[in-house]
């Protein structure tokens, strides 16, 4: 697989601005989620994708509406790219009665069959076989959709990673797996996760393409993912993309990440995905101060609206109906 | 009416559902070209093609996980575990993904996992397990365990048509040892419904799977010797349990023996016993007795396996204690 710039040539100025909008939206959304957690209004786990914006947005932007998204917990922005709205996401994080899971699960752990978004579970890697199963159904029905799933560099050691790729590669399923290598799995640094040169080398064992990319460059992420998506669409099977980023905050909101050297964070801060992209857009004269303010104001008011809406929405009332574990046939 | 073995009935049920519904498909190890380790799917590849009879890599978690994914988007996968023992490799997929899907997402998950189970085939500790109790404790998984060819066909069809994940426990010893009438028509048995396989007023014997056959023999012997009439409730479905049928029988007899091939401690029998105690304490004329395998892994060598497993004699002896109580 080569970084293909053909796909960038097809991007319009509007697309460039959309990428900027979604990356900024993701960061603002996560900031507001973090605030809600600190205020005690979100009671469950909050996992930040700060530093991961280019990877989450660039990859999801490579999908069509008929494609399936299986995001991880640091990909909140991918939900928005796929069409999810802020109000629904806020309801879900706040455990409200009208959230997609009606309060039975939190954070990004919901499914939206219409938008074709299937959230993760907390067991890392457990969704890769499930994503492979959706890819199998696509092949079964002779459809042209693809499935995009994510895993961390730490999670790539889980057995399901291997099983799902062994399974999908032999059957040539339309699955794209992004390994978000963000340097830390909870507190464990990357050198304790593998002695291999790079995580994408794992692809060799399955006879599929594997590539390592700069996960802070949204255009590189987009074009490489797009190439893998189109390859899968043509029936050529799965790909692995290792997207190298930095987890700029702790594992979860309660973790201050004391174990990450300040100098390392500082080094990565120079490559902040949003700032990098912003200056590129300024250089290309696609973005200027006035458009930038317009976009950021729009985001602020959208988030404010979602916050007001979700904080005023009712919590679930326990009822028998909410505890059903089987679908009853009529 | 055609007479079939237990294994032929399962195979027939699968075949009919594949003919009937194009969204039904099979995946598992060696099920296509080879026809399955026990030949349940022999001839299926030739008839239905490799898109619907999928030989997979050896990866139980991927097999079950992929079945979940396919079911999420509306297909009706049937995953075969070559032996029920290997389902341990897919534990996360079943208890965390499959079992929690409807609860969390309100999405139907029409999938079946076939589990060739049980001992008395000299399979040793890794080819003989009765896996039901592992999953009985997990809300969100249905479990069926037919004992006769008739029930085997009717329940595999029910499992396939159910919109929830169903574990279909098929006993390997019954495969070619048990024959019975199986109508050549499209019939579906309800999941969650037990069947009284022998009517009696003196003792209720609750069982399922392979132990039904030893229980019937023990009951006939007790009747021949003492005229005691044992009522045998064949559960057929373990989750959800048919409490109505169990309770009706216990109210009538006041004495209960629970028999399963699985080990005793923490088995299905423990839950049934607790239910009867909670609901029908005043109807009981004797302590509830359980007969099951010893609390140990299934041993390999025949004298050890015979000692380990419940059998006609052990059931008979327990019935006799209840008769005399």
XYZ file of C-alpha atoms in Angstrom:
655
model
C 0.000 0.000 0.000
C 1.328 3.421 -0.895
C 0.166 6.777 0.260
C -1.939 7.784 -2.620
C -2.481 11.432 -3.326
C -5.158 10.760 -5.960
C -7.710 10.800 -3.201
C -6.514 14.180 -1.972
C -6.927 15.653 -5.427
C -10.607 14.844 -5.249
C -11.117 16.782 -2.019
C -12.883 20.127 -2.412
C -12.281 23.181 -0.246
C -15.533 22.300 1.455
C -14.155 18.860 2.317
C -10.994 20.427 3.736
C -13.101 22.639 5.958
C -15.281 19.718 6.999
C -12.212 17.877 8.223
C -11.255 20.956 10.207
C -14.756 21.302 11.602
C -14.933 17.671 12.744
C -11.475 17.703 14.336
C -12.317 20.870 16.244
C -15.721 19.493 17.164
C -14.142 16.327 18.531
C -11.789 18.284 20.759
C -14.515 20.602 22.046
C -16.860 17.689 22.633
C -14.209 15.885 24.641
C -13.454 19.014 26.651
C -17.097 19.347 27.555
C -17.344 15.638 28.442
C -14.299 16.062 30.680
C -15.936 19.064 32.379
C -19.104 17.085 32.974
C -17.006 14.350 34.550
C -15.200 16.827 36.822
C -18.540 18.312 37.844
C -19.714 14.842 38.838
C -22.402 14.823 36.183
C -20.883 11.987 34.192
C -20.371 9.176 36.658
C -18.728 6.552 34.441
C -15.483 6.290 32.511
C -14.359 9.174 30.312
C -11.572 8.390 27.857
C -9.988 11.223 25.968
C -9.075 11.151 22.308
C -6.974 14.292 22.576
C -4.149 13.858 20.106
C -6.160 11.304 18.133
C -8.319 13.749 16.174
C -6.549 13.358 12.854
C -6.753 9.575 13.042
C -10.404 9.395 14.086
C -11.618 12.028 11.631
C -9.401 11.241 8.656
C -10.275 7.548 8.751
C -14.024 7.920 9.208
C -14.046 10.534 6.444
C -12.951 7.780 4.053
C -16.270 5.962 4.549
C -19.529 6.247 2.623
C -22.915 6.238 4.310
C -23.355 2.537 3.462
C -20.112 1.602 5.191
C -19.920 0.385 8.766
C -18.026 2.086 11.572
C -16.782 0.171 14.624
C -15.089 2.926 16.629
C -13.027 2.648 19.819
C -13.140 4.784 22.928
C -10.775 7.463 21.611
C -12.662 8.016 18.355
C -15.592 10.185 19.436
C -15.183 12.371 16.364
C -15.648 9.390 14.051
C -19.245 9.112 15.311
C -19.925 12.678 14.182
C -18.359 12.133 10.775
C -20.648 9.119 10.345
C -23.652 11.311 11.057
C -24.261 11.003 14.777
C -25.571 14.171 16.396
C -24.253 15.851 19.507
C -27.469 15.673 21.466
C -27.588 11.874 21.170
C -23.945 11.543 22.190
C -24.480 13.764 25.240
C -27.560 11.776 26.275
C -25.528 8.584 25.986
C -22.594 9.870 28.079
C -24.987 11.238 30.689
C -26.931 7.944 30.953
C -30.256 9.569 30.108
C -33.554 7.777 29.522
C -33.714 8.738 25.840
C -30.135 7.809 25.039
C -29.590 5.020 22.491
C -28.974 2.489 25.279
C -31.609 4.060 27.550
C -29.038 4.287 30.316
C -28.090 0.608 30.207
C -24.591 1.382 28.948
C -22.507 4.527 28.740
C -20.001 6.446 26.609
C -19.643 5.291 23.000
C -21.045 1.824 23.763
C -24.194 2.229 21.678
C -25.244 1.014 18.253
C -27.043 2.938 15.550
C -28.042 0.499 12.791
C -29.331 3.330 10.569
C -26.031 5.206 10.661
C -24.208 1.864 10.731
C -22.253 2.694 13.872
C -21.523 -0.149 16.301
C -19.770 0.933 19.487
C -17.066 -0.957 21.280
C -17.259 -2.968 24.464
C -14.651 -2.604 27.176
C -12.875 -5.831 26.279
C -10.196 -4.681 23.876
C -10.220 -6.497 20.572
C -13.564 -8.183 21.180
C -15.208 -6.163 18.430
C -12.729 -7.168 15.707
C -14.365 -10.594 15.155
C -17.782 -8.909 15.238
C -16.651 -6.351 12.660
C -15.353 -9.291 10.628
C -18.822 -10.845 10.879
C -20.422 -7.722 9.432
C -17.809 -7.826 6.675
C -18.753 -11.470 6.117
C -22.410 -10.466 5.771
C -21.433 -7.826 3.201
C -19.633 -10.457 1.150
C -22.489 -12.928 1.661
C -24.951 -10.437 0.187
C -22.554 -9.331 -2.516
C -22.725 -5.723 -1.339
C -20.067 -3.075 -1.797
C -19.821 -1.735 1.734
C -16.753 -2.002 3.969
C -16.169 -2.138 7.716
C -13.760 0.158 9.551
C -12.630 -0.913 13.014
C -9.991 0.389 15.422
C -7.746 -1.105 18.085
C -4.925 0.310 20.203
C -1.304 -0.826 20.052
C -1.849 -2.498 23.418
C -5.138 -4.071 22.360
C -3.451 -5.522 19.298
C -1.948 -8.159 21.604
C -5.355 -9.598 22.464
C -6.114 -12.980 20.897
C -9.205 -11.725 19.089
C -6.976 -9.439 17.010
C -5.157 -12.445 15.614
C -8.208 -14.664 15.243
C -10.217 -12.016 13.438
C -7.404 -11.212 11.012
C -6.657 -14.873 10.323
C -10.375 -15.359 9.671
C -10.861 -12.228 7.543
C -7.741 -12.527 5.447
C -8.498 -16.081 4.290
C -12.069 -15.106 3.398
C -10.928 -11.786 1.851
C -13.418 -9.775 3.883
C -13.833 -6.002 3.438
C -12.357 -5.023 6.800
C -9.989 -2.147 7.558
C -8.336 -2.263 10.951
C -6.593 0.809 12.287
C -4.066 0.290 15.052
C -3.999 3.541 16.961
C -0.470 3.471 18.306
C -0.677 6.246 20.890
C 2.452 5.199 22.819
C 0.715 4.139 26.030
C -1.706 1.358 26.908
C -2.988 2.701 30.196
C 0.432 3.128 31.859
C 2.395 0.656 29.752
C 4.743 2.194 27.175
C 4.886 0.873 23.663
C 8.255 -0.903 24.078
C 6.613 -3.210 26.611
C 3.907 -4.137 24.091
C 6.079 -5.374 21.244
C 9.688 -5.825 20.224
C 8.690 -5.699 16.585
C 9.845 -2.741 14.528
C 6.288 -1.591 13.997
C 2.783 -2.886 14.602
C 1.918 -2.833 10.930
C 4.453 -5.639 10.412
C 1.856 -7.955 11.882
C 0.100 -7.743 8.517
C 2.874 -9.823 6.966
C 1.721 -12.822 8.983
C -1.714 -12.616 7.398
C -0.567 -11.865 3.878
C -2.372 -8.543 3.837
C -1.178 -4.953 3.383
C 0.100 -3.190 6.486
C 1.319 0.359 6.597
C 2.487 2.784 9.267
C 1.430 6.402 8.940
C 1.697 9.697 10.766
C -1.508 9.711 12.767
C -1.321 13.426 13.416
C -1.648 14.271 9.718
C -5.323 14.135 8.836
C -4.704 14.186 5.095
C -2.289 11.292 5.238
C -4.721 9.337 7.415
C -7.574 10.084 5.043
C -5.774 9.183 1.829
C -4.259 5.945 3.166
C -7.565 4.862 4.674
C -9.372 5.732 1.479
C -7.006 3.535 -0.464
C -7.598 0.632 1.946
C -11.351 1.240 1.786
C -11.378 1.148 -2.010
C -9.225 -1.967 -2.006
C -11.663 -3.690 0.342
C -14.562 -2.521 -1.786
C -13.003 -4.212 -4.783
C -13.024 -7.517 -2.894
C -9.280 -7.570 -2.225
C -9.647 -8.156 1.505
C -8.538 -6.581 4.747
C -5.744 -4.094 5.526
C -3.977 -2.962 8.657
C -3.055 0.685 9.131
C -0.888 1.644 12.080
C -1.554 5.264 12.864
C 1.119 6.724 15.121
C -0.166 9.336 17.546
C 0.179 10.371 21.160
C -2.339 10.015 23.930
C -2.147 13.560 25.261
C -4.068 12.822 28.451
C -4.299 9.978 30.952
C -5.882 6.622 30.222
C -9.132 7.917 31.683
C -10.218 11.163 33.308
C -9.108 9.991 36.761
C -5.557 9.253 35.560
C -3.094 12.177 35.553
C -0.559 10.131 33.551
C 2.337 10.930 35.898
C 4.247 8.115 34.192
C 4.462 9.977 30.877
C 7.586 12.192 30.708
C 6.702 15.854 30.286
C 9.310 16.157 27.541
C 7.533 13.487 25.512
C 4.226 15.323 25.755
C 5.950 18.563 24.819
C 7.482 16.962 21.739
C 4.100 15.718 20.585
C 2.404 19.002 21.390
C 4.454 20.513 18.568
C 2.603 18.110 16.281
C -0.866 18.843 17.575
C -3.122 17.452 14.818
C -5.508 20.390 14.803
C -2.840 23.099 14.889
C -0.871 21.363 12.136
C -3.896 21.144 9.932
C -4.990 24.664 10.718
C -1.712 26.185 9.599
C -1.815 24.081 6.443
C -5.285 25.417 5.679
C -4.104 28.958 6.329
C -1.201 28.381 3.926
C -3.569 27.012 1.309
C -5.805 30.055 1.884
C -8.737 27.750 2.530
C -9.002 29.028 6.089
C -8.684 32.538 7.498
C -9.412 34.102 10.868
C -12.963 34.975 10.009
C -13.873 31.483 8.689
C -12.092 29.940 11.639
C -14.102 32.000 14.117
C -17.271 31.183 12.284
C -16.552 27.439 12.556
C -15.519 27.580 16.191
C -18.557 29.671 17.122
C -20.796 27.197 15.364
C -19.216 24.364 17.320
C -19.576 26.191 20.615
C -23.229 26.877 20.081
C -23.882 23.286 18.941
C -22.201 21.942 22.044
C -24.057 24.382 24.264
C -27.325 23.290 22.700
C -26.522 19.606 23.226
C -25.472 20.230 26.808
C -28.648 22.129 27.650
C -30.719 19.485 25.969
C -29.051 16.495 27.608
C -28.668 17.945 31.108
C -32.392 18.702 31.154
C -33.319 15.279 29.813
C -34.700 12.795 32.359
C -32.737 9.935 33.875
C -34.182 6.459 33.286
C -36.821 5.098 35.638
C -36.147 1.438 36.477
C -38.810 -0.758 34.918
C -39.117 -4.405 33.955
C -38.952 -3.444 30.327
C -35.469 -1.980 30.710
C -34.125 -5.243 32.091
C -35.251 -7.538 29.296
C -32.435 -9.680 27.954
C -34.407 -11.440 25.222
C -36.396 -10.140 22.296
C -39.815 -11.680 22.619
C -41.422 -12.827 19.403
C -45.015 -11.758 18.888
C -43.233 -41.840 9.890
C -39.504 -41.988 9.102
C -37.224 -43.299 11.826
C -33.985 -41.386 12.204
C -30.969 -41.247 14.433
C -30.512 -38.202 16.642
C -27.712 -36.926 14.405
C -29.791 -37.375 11.242
C -32.588 -35.368 12.843
C -30.247 -32.446 13.593
C -28.866 -32.604 10.099
C -32.369 -32.754 8.614
C -33.484 -29.726 10.624
C -30.470 -27.710 9.498
C -31.031 -28.733 5.898
C -34.704 -27.744 5.921
C -33.939 -24.333 7.413
C -31.185 -23.732 4.838
C -33.676 -24.609 2.089
C -36.330 -22.394 3.601
C -34.365 -19.230 4.374
C -31.433 -17.850 2.381
C -30.202 -15.822 5.329
C -29.357 -19.033 7.210
C -25.732 -20.133 6.840
C -23.157 -22.325 8.567
C -19.638 -21.562 9.697
C -17.125 -23.653 11.570
C -14.077 -25.871 11.382
C -14.102 -28.735 8.845
C -17.844 -28.403 8.244
C -17.678 -27.950 4.460
C -15.497 -30.223 2.376
C -15.084 -32.724 5.203
C -18.736 -32.546 6.286
C -18.032 -31.873 9.970
C -16.136 -33.897 12.574
C -19.335 -35.890 13.239
C -20.713 -35.550 9.688
C -23.679 -33.421 10.738
C -23.167 -31.212 7.681
C -22.179 -33.900 5.188
C -23.409 -32.949 1.719
C -24.267 -29.378 2.697
C -21.392 -27.783 0.797
C -22.413 -29.542 -2.427
C -26.003 -28.380 -2.071
C -25.614 -24.865 -0.664
C -22.166 -23.751 -1.836
C -19.206 -22.254 -0.050
C -20.879 -18.914 0.577
C -23.357 -20.628 2.922
C -21.212 -23.459 4.264
C -18.032 -21.771 5.390
C -14.932 -23.707 6.373
C -13.148 -21.373 8.756
C -9.709 -21.101 10.279
C -9.275 -22.664 13.726
C -10.375 -19.665 15.734
C -13.419 -20.231 17.920
C -13.606 -16.667 19.139
C -13.560 -15.379 15.565
C -16.188 -17.943 14.544
C -18.597 -16.908 17.293
C -17.697 -13.218 16.982
C -18.302 -13.309 13.234
C -21.633 -15.030 13.829
C -22.544 -12.146 16.134
C -21.554 -9.591 13.505
C -23.514 -11.321 10.762
C -26.555 -11.619 13.032
C -26.325 -7.926 13.945
C -27.005 -7.070 10.322
C -29.805 -9.581 9.849
C -28.280 -12.877 8.725
C -28.958 -16.085 10.672
C -25.612 -17.748 11.281
C -25.178 -21.190 12.785
C -21.701 -21.569 14.261
C -20.421 -25.050 14.981
C -17.976 -25.691 17.789
C -16.273 -28.927 16.784
C -16.587 -30.032 20.405
C -18.470 -28.111 23.082
C -15.221 -28.042 25.076
C -13.741 -25.531 22.609
C -16.422 -22.951 23.276
C -14.267 -21.804 26.193
C -12.137 -20.075 23.540
C -15.196 -18.028 22.580
C -16.304 -17.217 26.109
C -15.898 -13.441 25.813
C -17.827 -13.350 22.560
C -20.744 -15.237 24.098
C -20.994 -13.745 27.560
C -19.953 -10.174 26.764
C -21.028 -9.599 23.198
C -23.858 -12.007 22.358
C -25.521 -12.103 25.774
C -25.500 -8.337 26.281
C -26.503 -7.197 22.807
C -30.262 -7.113 23.210
C -30.048 -5.648 26.703
C -27.751 -2.822 25.598
C -28.869 -2.210 22.047
C -32.367 -3.649 21.601
C -31.182 -5.278 18.400
C -32.226 -8.858 17.518
C -29.355 -11.331 17.404
C -30.641 -14.423 15.572
C -27.714 -16.790 15.918
C -27.133 -20.383 16.962
C -23.999 -21.966 18.383
C -24.022 -25.747 18.095
C -22.235 -27.522 20.927
C -21.516 -31.264 20.532
C -21.263 -32.165 24.175
C -21.084 -34.887 26.767
C -19.218 -37.994 27.766
C -19.440 -41.768 27.484
C -17.487 -41.554 24.245
C -14.048 -41.919 25.870
C -13.093 -38.414 24.828
C -11.279 -37.582 28.041
C -11.056 -34.217 29.811
C -11.102 -32.070 26.642
C -13.678 -33.726 24.392
C -16.465 -34.615 26.803
C -17.676 -31.516 28.564
C -21.244 -30.591 29.397
C -21.009 -26.807 29.038
C -24.531 -25.724 30.006
C -23.877 -24.443 33.535
C -21.168 -22.044 32.328
C -23.778 -20.202 30.301
C -26.884 -20.870 32.416
C -25.658 -18.182 34.800
C -25.332 -15.583 32.026
C -28.492 -13.558 31.421
C -29.128 -13.190 27.696
C -28.323 -16.637 26.317
C -30.981 -19.234 25.539
C -29.959 -22.858 25.980
C -31.661 -25.905 24.502
C -30.623 -29.525 25.053
C -32.786 -32.034 23.191
C -32.740 -35.734 24.091
C -34.688 -37.346 21.230
C -34.527 -37.165 17.434
C -38.004 -35.619 17.342
C -37.020 -32.860 19.762
C -33.624 -32.430 18.112
C -35.159 -31.498 14.766
C -37.941 -29.366 16.204
C -35.571 -27.459 18.443
C -32.802 -26.803 15.921
C -35.464 -25.200 13.742
C -36.770 -23.198 16.681
C -33.240 -22.101 17.594
C -32.571 -20.882 14.054
C -35.841 -18.928 13.932
C -35.406 -17.394 17.387
C -34.307 -13.730 17.325
C -31.915 -14.299 20.243
C -28.591 -16.129 20.623
C -29.317 -19.801 21.266
C -26.823 -22.408 22.429
C -27.857 -25.728 20.949
C -26.429 -28.550 23.057
C -26.345 -31.821 21.153
C -25.150 -34.887 22.986
C -22.502 -36.873 21.134
C -23.400 -40.198 22.762
C -26.938 -39.830 21.455
C -25.804 -39.095 17.875
C -25.936 -42.666 16.605
C -27.229 -44.523 19.653
C -30.719 -43.077 19.739
C -33.320 -43.493 17.007
C -36.868 -42.280 16.863
C -39.794 -41.101 14.785
C -39.197 -37.812 13.017
C -42.028 -36.482 10.864
C -40.970 -35.448 7.386
C -42.758 -32.142 7.787
C -41.827 -28.628 8.832
C -42.533 -28.614 12.566
C -41.003 -26.261 15.123
C -41.012 -26.893 18.871
C -41.361 -23.998 21.272
C -38.223 -22.933 23.137
C -38.894 -22.784 26.869
C -41.259 -25.720 26.941
C -40.502 -28.958 28.810
C -42.054 -32.276 27.861
C -43.349 -34.969 30.187
C -41.779 -38.115 28.765
C -43.319 -40.484 31.336
C -46.411 -39.883 33.426
C -46.496 -40.876 37.106
C -47.870 -39.806 40.490
C -45.184 -40.891 42.945
C -41.860 -39.199 42.135
C -40.890 -36.365 39.761
C -37.640 -36.922 37.895
C -36.372 -33.791 36.163
C -33.701 -34.298 33.524
C -32.492 -33.404 30.021
C -30.125 -34.586 27.307
C -28.503 -38.003 27.509
C -29.782 -38.696 31.015
C -33.369 -38.898 29.789
C -32.646 -42.342 28.378
C -31.057 -43.743 31.544
C -33.813 -42.149 33.587
C -36.496 -43.891 31.537
C -34.774 -47.242 32.099
C -34.395 -46.671 35.832
C -38.039 -45.630 36.119
C -39.230 -48.757 34.305
C -37.133 -50.911 36.607
C -38.531 -49.237 39.706
C -42.039 -49.705 38.366
C -41.442 -53.356 37.524
C -40.066 -54.042 40.990
C -42.269 -51.872 43.197
C -45.061 -50.479 41.077
C -43.817 -46.943 41.821
C -44.798 -44.501 39.074
C -42.100 -41.954 38.233
C -43.003 -38.878 36.223
C -40.168 -37.780 33.968
C -39.952 -34.141 32.977
C -37.581 -33.670 30.048
C -36.616 -30.013 30.236
C -35.557 -29.746 26.556
C -34.860 -26.040 27.165
C -32.596 -25.020 30.042
C -32.927 -21.269 29.531
C -35.611 -20.125 29.918
C -36.716 -22.919 32.265
C -40.286 -24.177 31.996
C -41.185 -23.581 35.628
C -44.860 -24.288 35.033
C -44.332 -27.869 33.931
C -41.784 -28.493 36.690
C -44.037 -27.077 39.393
C -47.170 -28.893 38.214
C -45.403 -32.211 38.406
C -43.808 -31.531 41.808
C -47.162 -30.458 43.270
C -48.559 -33.801 42.172
C -45.772 -36.056 43.480
C -44.099 -34.200 46.379
C -40.793 -35.965 45.720
C -38.080 -34.752 43.361
C -35.004 -36.242 41.747
C -32.935 -34.060 39.427
C -30.569 -35.853 37.055
C -27.971 -34.407 34.727
C -24.786 -35.682 33.201
C -22.985 -32.452 34.104
C -21.125 -32.256 37.419
C -23.323 -31.633 40.455
C -21.937 -28.538 42.167
C -23.330 -25.349 40.730
C -25.144 -27.261 38.009
C -28.604 -26.708 36.543
C -29.954 -29.022 39.252
C -28.946 -26.593 41.978
C -31.088 -23.854 40.466
C -34.068 -26.137 39.939
C -33.793 -27.340 43.521
C -33.692 -23.765 44.794
C -36.734 -22.832 42.717
C -38.726 -25.744 44.078
C -37.691 -24.927 47.650
C -38.668 -21.287 47.258
C -41.993 -21.968 45.610
C -43.227 -25.393 46.652
C -41.690 -26.065 50.064
C -44.982 -27.138 51.573
C -45.631 -29.645 48.826
C -42.429 -31.571 49.477
C -42.502 -34.934 51.233
C -38.777 -35.619 50.958
C -35.510 -33.746 50.429
C -34.727 -32.966 46.804
C -31.988 -35.262 45.513
C -29.519 -34.533 42.724
C -27.689 -37.093 40.631
C -24.886 -35.908 38.371
C -21.258 -36.519 37.547
C -18.536 -36.299 40.165
C -17.019 -32.870 40.698
C -13.979 -33.608 38.568
C -12.901 -33.349 34.930
C -14.218 -36.123 32.678
C -11.678 -38.988 32.876
C -10.458 -40.899 29.848
C -10.115 -44.591 30.748
C -13.457 -46.477 30.477
C -13.672 -47.780 34.084
C -12.966 -44.276 35.369
C -15.446 -42.659 33.003
C -18.138 -45.168 33.970
C -17.487 -44.481 37.651
C -17.573 -40.731 37.031
C -20.802 -40.511 35.019
C -24.318 -40.920 36.331
C -26.041 -44.019 34.957
C -29.146 -46.169 35.260
C -28.025 -47.701 38.575
C -27.234 -44.400 40.233
C -30.581 -43.004 39.135
C -32.379 -46.152 40.266
C -30.742 -46.013 43.700
C -31.748 -42.385 44.165
C -35.312 -43.153 43.106
C -35.413 -45.973 45.623
C -34.348 -43.650 48.445
C -37.147 -41.283 47.518
C -39.666 -44.110 47.242
C -38.815 -45.275 50.748
C -38.628 -41.845 52.324
